[in-house]
Amino acid sequence: MLYSDVVNAQRDFYQSGQTKDIHFTLSQLTKLIQVLKANEARLYEAINADFGKSIFETYTTELGLIYHEIKLIKHHLKKWRSPKRVPTDLANWPGKSYIIPEPLGNVLVIGAWNYPYQLSFLPALTALAAGNTVILKPSEIAGHTSKVMTQIINQNFSKGYFHVVEGGVPETNSLLSHRFDKIFFTGSTRVGQLIYEAAAKHLTPVTLELGGKSPTFVLKDAPLKITAKRIVWAKFLNAGQTCVAPDYILVEKSIEKDFLKELATEIDRQFSFKENLPPNYVRIINQNNFNRLIQLVNHEKVYHGGQIISHLKVIKPTILHKVSFEDAVMKEEIFGPVLPVISFTDLDNILTQVKKLSKPLACYIYGKNKKRVDKIINNLSFGGGMVNDSVLYLTNPNLPFGGVGFSGVGAYHGKAGFDTFTHYKSVLKKPFWFEPPFKYPPYKAWKLKILKWIFE
Ligand code: NAD
């Protein structure tokens, strides 16, 4: 079978027990930082070649988050990896009970292209931190970043410990024909379902970080200038190719007109297209996505933007208004710089409509009335979200990051990431000196009475 060599090398290395040595893990995490730092220029160059991403954004949305996560892990790893003593109940007295963290073993990480470094390295390094070995398969759609990741990792880490495999669907399928102890996938819901199926054959646990249509509520008491500023930044970062980007806006009718004006003003302020492309605006990753996105721009509903620079695969930040749930743009995750705005007059009605859609990865609410904000939080199910800002919640490592329903299975970041790649083994230790007769046959009424007293 293809890739048997690397899979077997990782199995053997895991069985050697070295990955369970915390000193080994910490030294490998330090090495990973050194390797990334030494190759930063190449990493910046590759991502720029893939979709024109600036150094600033690559640092703040990719490398910076990776360094931050390693720092946090190194600080807590000893505690996270230590067995924990827990109380022993009366039925099991006398005894000592422990929860012992244990790595799962050999992990496969499959990455997405839109934040190629972060979405590949964050899960991979967390799996390593928990004591696993990792095969990483980045997305072939961002070919330059996939290549540079392969080179720098495979030159610096042993094949049996951390290895990158380049490729697309056939290569992923070959990898999936092997048995892994864990598969961590980031990508679309459609492919996530295929990964889940393939994993089920080996009863391999999965974490699926998927997408969806993340709503953004703008309530009538939200200060419009700052609300527009924050939404425009979050939506058009990476040209909307962000899994947690605000997908569409639900604004209260009474402020719709003023809010649309503020959105347009803010777009012009953040992205000055007067000459050529602004340096901080990325292009659409490939022709397929570009073609898909331009079909979603209904020119009769364009409020602002709508211009397309085909030879550069650029769609300028676009606001659509007078949108309804029946429009094509509301039927799929947009994943691009097109922002539909739907107005509403009754919060309960709009919540009923949103609840009919699949559970989204994120939800954002802008407004000051705590009762109404909490009503949205408590009525809708979503992976995670924010009040009065967007996207940034995922940078807090104390918040588990993941979806729910069609937007994902499982979570990671910080301790939640460590848990994702860890089996918690329960062990109860008993002494020989105490041997009560209750549990043994022959069963008697007096034995049952004592057991009932203990249990009830
Ligand atoms: P994708 O599902 O097309 O690809 C993801 C990975 O799966 C790639 O490595 C690809 O090579 C592989 N793949 C593709 N088709 C496959 C198949 N038929 N069989 C096996 N493997 C296959 O997703 P994408 O286009 O890279 O990313 C966009 C999607 O990912 C969006 O829906 C977005 O919301 C979601 N996403 C989610 C997160 C998150 O953290 N939840 C982050 C980024 C992107």
XYZ file of C-alpha atoms and ligand atoms in Angstrom:
500
model
C 0.000 0.000 0.000
C 1.141 3.541 -0.752
C 2.662 5.342 2.276
C 3.150 2.052 4.203
C 6.777 3.077 4.837
C 5.941 6.297 6.637
C 2.917 4.841 8.461
C 5.006 1.889 9.680
C 7.904 4.154 10.644
C 5.494 6.228 12.754
C 3.966 3.134 14.368
C 7.422 1.835 15.304
C 8.547 5.181 16.622
C 5.428 5.564 18.726
C 5.901 2.057 20.136
C 9.472 2.965 21.158
C 7.920 5.202 23.835
C 10.114 8.219 23.092
C 7.175 10.535 22.391
C 5.951 9.999 25.962
C 9.121 11.596 27.327
C 8.228 15.206 28.065
C 11.839 16.362 27.592
C 11.816 14.916 24.086
C 8.521 16.673 23.267
C 9.629 20.026 24.643
C 12.876 19.868 22.663
C 10.934 19.064 19.468
C 8.541 21.988 20.030
C 11.526 24.295 20.527
C 13.014 22.901 17.338
C 9.763 23.572 15.481
C 9.892 27.243 16.490
C 13.535 27.449 15.398
C 12.767 25.824 12.040
C 9.802 28.152 11.399
C 11.792 31.250 12.400
C 14.765 30.260 10.264
C 12.447 29.826 7.270
C 10.060 32.747 7.818
C 11.117 34.505 4.614
C 10.305 31.377 2.573
C 6.983 30.974 4.348
C 6.016 34.585 3.577
C 7.095 34.216 -0.036
C 5.100 31.015 -0.573
C 1.853 32.357 0.847
C 2.245 35.493 -1.224
C 2.650 33.338 -4.324
C -0.476 31.345 -3.428
C -2.868 34.229 -2.849
C -1.097 37.493 -2.362
C -1.208 37.547 1.430
C 0.812 40.277 3.153
C 3.549 39.672 5.737
C 1.436 41.526 8.315
C -1.586 39.244 7.868
C 0.552 36.112 7.595
C 2.130 36.925 10.928
C -1.075 37.962 12.731
C -3.340 35.210 11.413
C -0.876 32.360 10.965
C 2.674 32.356 12.365
C 1.919 34.532 15.399
C -0.866 32.168 16.478
C 1.446 29.170 16.063
C 4.201 30.742 18.208
C 1.601 31.777 20.789
C 0.183 28.246 21.013
C 3.634 26.663 21.417
C 4.453 29.129 24.191
C 1.222 28.271 26.001
C 1.712 24.523 25.567
C 5.299 24.636 26.832
C 4.113 26.497 29.902
C 1.363 23.976 30.785
C 2.570 20.688 29.328
C 3.979 19.194 32.521
C 0.689 19.754 34.333
C -1.437 18.535 31.404
C 0.583 15.331 31.055
C 0.542 14.456 34.764
C -1.793 11.770 36.140
C -4.548 13.210 38.329
C -5.737 11.619 41.561
C -9.539 11.738 41.882
C -11.792 10.720 44.816
C -12.804 7.084 45.210
C -16.463 6.429 46.039
C -17.696 4.365 48.974
C -18.522 1.304 46.831
C -14.878 1.069 45.843
C -13.348 1.877 49.220
C -10.501 1.374 50.021
C -8.805 2.377 46.808
C -6.962 5.106 44.949
C -8.325 6.417 41.638
C -6.308 8.068 38.879
C -6.890 9.594 35.469
C -3.779 9.051 33.382
C -3.365 11.075 30.158
C -2.031 8.921 27.359
C -1.308 9.899 23.731
C -3.613 8.316 21.160
C -0.701 7.159 18.971
C -0.370 7.840 15.248
C -2.241 10.903 14.032
C -3.189 12.061 10.547
C -3.788 15.812 10.134
C -5.457 16.989 6.910
C -5.283 20.744 6.394
C -7.266 23.350 4.462
C -5.757 26.005 2.178
C -7.249 29.243 3.464
C -4.876 29.650 6.438
C -2.447 26.995 5.267
C 0.172 27.314 8.027
C -2.140 27.811 10.969
C -4.625 25.096 9.971
C -1.841 22.562 9.364
C 0.694 23.350 12.078
C -1.648 24.154 14.996
C -3.331 20.738 15.082
C -0.058 18.993 14.181
C 1.986 20.599 16.968
C -0.808 20.030 19.483
C -0.874 16.343 18.557
C 2.916 16.215 19.012
C 2.597 18.002 22.357
C 0.204 15.321 23.561
C 2.850 12.696 22.676
C 1.643 11.445 19.303
C 3.404 11.070 15.974
C 1.994 13.070 13.052
C 1.590 12.734 9.318
C 0.442 16.082 7.957
C -1.304 16.426 4.589
C -1.690 20.128 3.731
C -4.092 21.279 1.032
C -2.798 20.939 -2.520
C -4.889 23.970 -3.492
C -2.299 26.265 -1.914
C 0.594 24.574 -3.740
C 3.455 26.879 -2.757
C 2.731 26.726 0.952
C 2.230 22.959 0.786
C 5.651 22.593 -0.846
C 7.516 24.801 1.625
C 5.915 23.047 4.606
C 6.989 19.695 3.167
C 10.554 20.860 2.670
C 11.134 22.464 6.026
C 9.473 19.739 8.103
C 10.834 16.719 6.251
C 14.366 18.112 6.274
C 14.316 18.768 9.996
C 12.209 16.042 11.631
C 12.485 12.276 11.486
C 10.017 10.481 9.246
C 8.826 8.356 12.126
C 7.896 11.386 14.231
C 6.601 14.257 12.080
C 6.283 14.012 8.335
C 4.465 15.955 5.623
C 2.857 14.222 2.654
C 1.947 16.423 -0.291
C -1.005 15.691 -2.532
C -4.703 15.976 -3.320
C -7.620 13.559 -3.357
C -5.813 10.343 -4.482
C -2.978 10.840 -1.990
C -5.451 11.602 0.823
C -7.435 8.492 -0.040
C -4.261 6.376 0.024
C -3.431 7.723 3.460
C -6.985 7.080 4.624
C -6.744 3.415 3.658
C -4.325 2.983 6.594
C -5.430 2.757 10.189
C -4.658 5.805 12.325
C -5.359 6.370 15.987
C -6.811 9.801 15.267
C -7.706 11.862 12.206
C -7.938 15.634 12.471
C -9.529 17.234 9.414
C -10.125 20.876 8.484
C -12.177 21.615 5.395
C -15.632 21.523 3.885
C -18.632 19.696 5.346
C -18.900 17.608 2.158
C -15.341 16.251 2.424
C -15.650 15.999 6.219
C -18.421 13.451 5.693
C -16.099 11.391 3.441
C -13.333 11.507 6.038
C -15.756 10.398 8.777
C -16.822 7.425 6.622
C -13.232 6.393 5.899
C -12.320 6.712 9.601
C -15.317 4.609 10.668
C -13.854 1.556 8.897
C -11.040 1.510 11.464
C -13.117 2.992 14.298
C -10.671 5.884 14.264
C -11.824 8.903 16.290
C -12.048 12.136 14.308
C -12.073 15.836 14.877
C -13.749 17.634 11.990
C -13.272 21.394 11.724
C -15.815 22.352 9.056
C -17.584 25.452 7.773
C -21.072 26.884 7.484
C -23.002 30.111 7.228
C -22.151 32.231 10.261
C -24.796 34.914 10.970
C -24.047 38.388 12.290
C -26.837 40.201 14.115
C -26.796 43.997 14.216
C -29.352 45.197 16.766
C -30.824 48.687 16.789
C -28.809 49.932 19.776
C -25.400 48.970 18.275
C -23.076 51.957 17.690
C -22.944 51.805 13.887
C -19.493 53.234 13.104
C -17.512 50.827 15.239
C -19.831 47.921 14.403
C -19.255 48.501 10.679
C -15.507 48.866 11.230
C -15.236 45.544 13.059
C -17.483 43.649 10.630
C -15.672 44.968 7.540
C -12.315 43.913 8.982
C -13.563 40.428 9.886
C -15.418 39.824 6.640
C -12.810 41.023 4.158
C -9.759 39.655 5.966
C -8.296 37.064 3.568
C -10.969 38.299 1.086
C -13.665 36.514 3.066
C -11.907 33.143 2.748
C -12.147 32.580 6.494
C -14.175 29.763 8.049
C -15.395 32.032 10.862
C -16.015 35.126 8.711
C -19.419 36.771 9.131
C -21.271 35.038 6.281
C -24.353 37.281 6.253
C -25.815 40.165 8.238
C -29.193 40.377 9.931
C -29.850 44.040 10.694
C -32.879 45.638 12.322
C -34.929 47.486 9.727
C -34.934 50.796 11.649
C -31.125 51.159 11.312
C -30.584 49.374 7.991
C -30.092 52.496 5.849
C -27.586 54.134 8.188
C -25.761 50.875 8.753
C -25.337 50.174 5.026
C -23.840 53.667 4.619
C -21.377 53.000 7.422
C -20.377 49.650 5.897
C -19.632 51.297 2.538
C -17.657 54.134 4.153
C -15.643 51.664 6.177
C -14.832 49.490 3.152
C -13.493 52.544 1.318
C -11.460 53.520 4.380
C -9.870 50.087 4.928
C -9.310 49.203 1.242
C -8.257 52.037 -0.970
C -8.611 50.650 -4.506
C -7.979 54.022 -6.226
C -4.797 52.964 -8.026
C -4.245 49.276 -8.203
C -4.851 46.598 -5.592
C -4.450 47.688 -1.985
C -1.489 45.812 -0.475
C -3.645 44.225 2.218
C -6.266 42.596 0.024
C -5.830 38.999 -1.100
C -7.087 37.333 -4.248
C -9.398 34.347 -4.620
C -7.400 31.145 -4.356
C -8.320 29.539 -7.681
C -10.466 29.803 -10.797
C -13.158 27.407 -9.498
C -13.804 29.442 -6.383
C -13.602 32.672 -8.367
C -16.236 31.415 -10.848
C -18.455 30.166 -8.013
C -18.268 33.521 -6.223
C -19.044 35.742 -9.185
C -22.222 33.713 -9.725
C -23.292 34.742 -6.227
C -23.009 38.463 -6.968
C -26.509 39.419 -8.100
C -25.795 42.822 -9.658
C -29.364 44.003 -9.110
C -28.760 43.722 -5.374
C -25.269 45.238 -5.178
C -25.231 48.111 -2.689
C -21.474 48.672 -2.757
C -18.552 47.126 -4.664
C -19.344 44.333 -7.089
C -16.338 45.041 -9.352
C -14.382 42.079 -10.577
C -10.786 42.020 -11.822
C -10.836 38.674 -13.618
C -7.175 38.382 -14.619
C -6.130 38.869 -10.965
C -8.959 36.739 -9.560
C -9.995 39.696 -7.387
C -13.531 40.546 -6.282
C -13.707 43.902 -4.548
C -15.470 43.960 -1.162
C -19.130 43.673 -2.055
C -22.278 44.420 -0.068
C -25.601 43.017 -1.259
C -28.842 44.473 0.128
C -32.539 43.581 -0.107
C -31.443 39.947 0.208
C -33.849 37.191 1.265
C -33.259 33.646 2.525
C -34.363 32.425 -0.920
C -31.443 34.067 -2.781
C -28.635 31.852 -4.140
C -26.135 33.647 -1.887
C -28.037 32.320 1.150
C -27.975 28.700 -0.016
C -24.272 27.927 0.543
C -21.304 29.098 2.606
C -19.979 32.148 0.723
C -16.278 31.922 1.628
C -15.426 35.076 -0.291
C -15.733 38.889 -0.169
C -19.504 39.081 -0.678
C -21.627 40.208 2.254
C -25.428 39.874 2.005
C -27.525 42.047 4.301
C -31.021 40.941 5.344
C -33.210 43.271 7.379
C -35.709 42.182 10.016
C -38.319 43.734 12.264
C -39.045 40.947 14.724
C -36.218 39.212 16.583
C -38.269 36.089 17.416
C -39.224 35.599 13.764
C -35.693 35.967 12.488
C -34.410 33.548 15.137
C -36.981 31.003 13.973
C -35.704 31.364 10.412
C -32.022 31.080 11.346
C -32.791 27.977 13.423
C -34.056 26.260 10.265
C -30.543 26.468 8.768
C -27.657 24.158 9.709
C -25.906 24.993 12.976
C -23.159 27.477 12.041
C -19.504 27.498 13.063
C -19.753 31.045 14.445
C -22.319 33.677 15.387
C -21.761 37.367 16.096
C -24.080 39.779 17.849
C -23.663 43.554 17.958
C -25.900 45.365 20.446
C -26.091 46.716 23.975
C -29.347 45.318 25.310
C -28.192 42.355 27.384
C -31.597 40.670 27.373
C -31.819 40.649 23.585
C -28.172 39.651 23.130
C -28.612 36.758 25.572
C -31.810 35.736 23.835
C -29.830 35.148 20.636
C -26.993 33.345 22.437
C -29.422 31.064 24.274
C -31.729 30.367 21.327
C -29.210 29.514 18.646
C -26.754 26.645 18.573
C -23.351 27.533 17.065
C -19.720 26.474 17.466
C -18.526 29.705 19.099
C -18.970 33.412 18.737
C -18.638 36.944 20.004
C -20.640 39.866 21.251
C -19.696 43.217 19.719
C -16.794 41.863 17.660
C -16.051 39.056 15.203
C -13.509 36.288 14.518
C -11.105 37.103 17.371
C -12.587 34.661 19.892
C -10.534 31.940 18.228
C -7.323 33.639 19.345
C -8.163 33.061 23.019
C -6.627 29.639 23.757
C -8.850 29.291 26.820
C -11.878 28.957 24.526
C -12.238 25.556 22.807
C -12.558 26.153 19.059
C -14.817 23.928 16.967
C -18.199 23.529 15.336
C -21.423 21.731 16.136
C -23.691 19.684 13.874
C -22.754 20.234 10.238
C -20.073 22.784 11.215
C -17.910 20.252 13.014
C -17.158 17.500 15.470
C -14.797 18.143 18.398
C -12.623 21.124 19.230
C -9.043 22.267 19.744
C -6.848 25.233 20.861
C -5.114 25.316 24.248
C -6.098 22.576 26.700
C -9.018 21.548 24.474
C -6.449 20.712 21.779
C -4.386 18.625 24.179
C -7.557 16.753 25.184
C -8.441 16.155 21.534
C -5.247 14.167 21.019
C -5.267 12.417 24.408
C -6.904 9.330 25.842
C -7.704 9.685 29.528
C -7.052 6.273 31.021
C -8.936 5.515 34.248
C -7.135 3.361 36.804
C -8.412 2.283 40.229
C -5.773 0.754 42.523
C -6.962 -1.557 45.320
C -5.136 -3.125 48.269
C -5.301 -6.876 49.085
C -6.040 -6.457 52.791
C -9.779 -5.642 52.495
C -12.037 -8.317 51.020
C -15.770 -7.718 51.755
C -17.986 -10.718 50.867
C -20.998 -8.763 49.424
C -20.246 -9.057 45.720
C -19.641 -12.826 45.698
C -22.165 -15.649 45.292
C -24.006 -17.227 46.892
C -26.217 -14.112 46.766
C -28.115 -13.417 49.996
C -30.744 -10.908 51.093
C -28.425 -9.373 53.717
C -25.730 -8.806 51.046
C -28.252 -7.007 48.802
C -29.348 -4.876 51.770
C -25.785 -3.686 52.367
C -25.213 -3.008 48.678
C -28.475 -1.018 48.505
C -27.343 0.999 51.481
C -24.078 1.803 49.699
C -25.637 2.624 46.321
C -28.743 4.492 47.404
P -11.857 20.883 1.178
O -12.822 20.095 1.979
O -12.059 20.984 -0.274
O -10.362 20.324 1.394
C -9.790 20.089 2.651
C -8.784 18.968 2.559
O -9.420 17.779 2.123
C -7.629 19.224 1.575
O -6.430 18.824 2.184
C -7.978 18.354 0.378
O -6.839 17.854 -0.269
C -8.755 17.206 0.992
N -9.798 16.677 0.090
C -10.548 17.382 -0.796
N -11.426 16.567 -1.428
C -11.223 15.330 -0.913
C -11.810 14.037 -1.154
N -12.781 13.885 -2.051
N -11.349 12.985 -0.454
C -10.351 13.147 0.461
N -9.760 14.322 0.711
C -10.179 15.400 0.043
O -11.851 22.313 1.875
P -11.064 23.634 1.491
O -11.571 24.160 0.189
O -9.600 23.415 1.622
O -11.491 24.614 2.670
C -12.691 25.333 2.639
C -13.684 24.818 3.638
O -13.054 24.527 4.864
C -14.761 25.828 3.980
O -16.009 25.172 4.096
C -14.333 26.380 5.306
O -15.376 26.906 6.099
C -13.749 25.174 5.929
N -12.758 25.558 6.944
C -13.025 25.270 8.243
C -12.124 25.678 9.220
C -12.361 25.398 10.675
O -11.434 25.586 11.443
N -13.540 24.984 11.095
C -10.966 26.347 8.854
C -10.749 26.594 7.514
C -11.631 26.185 6.554
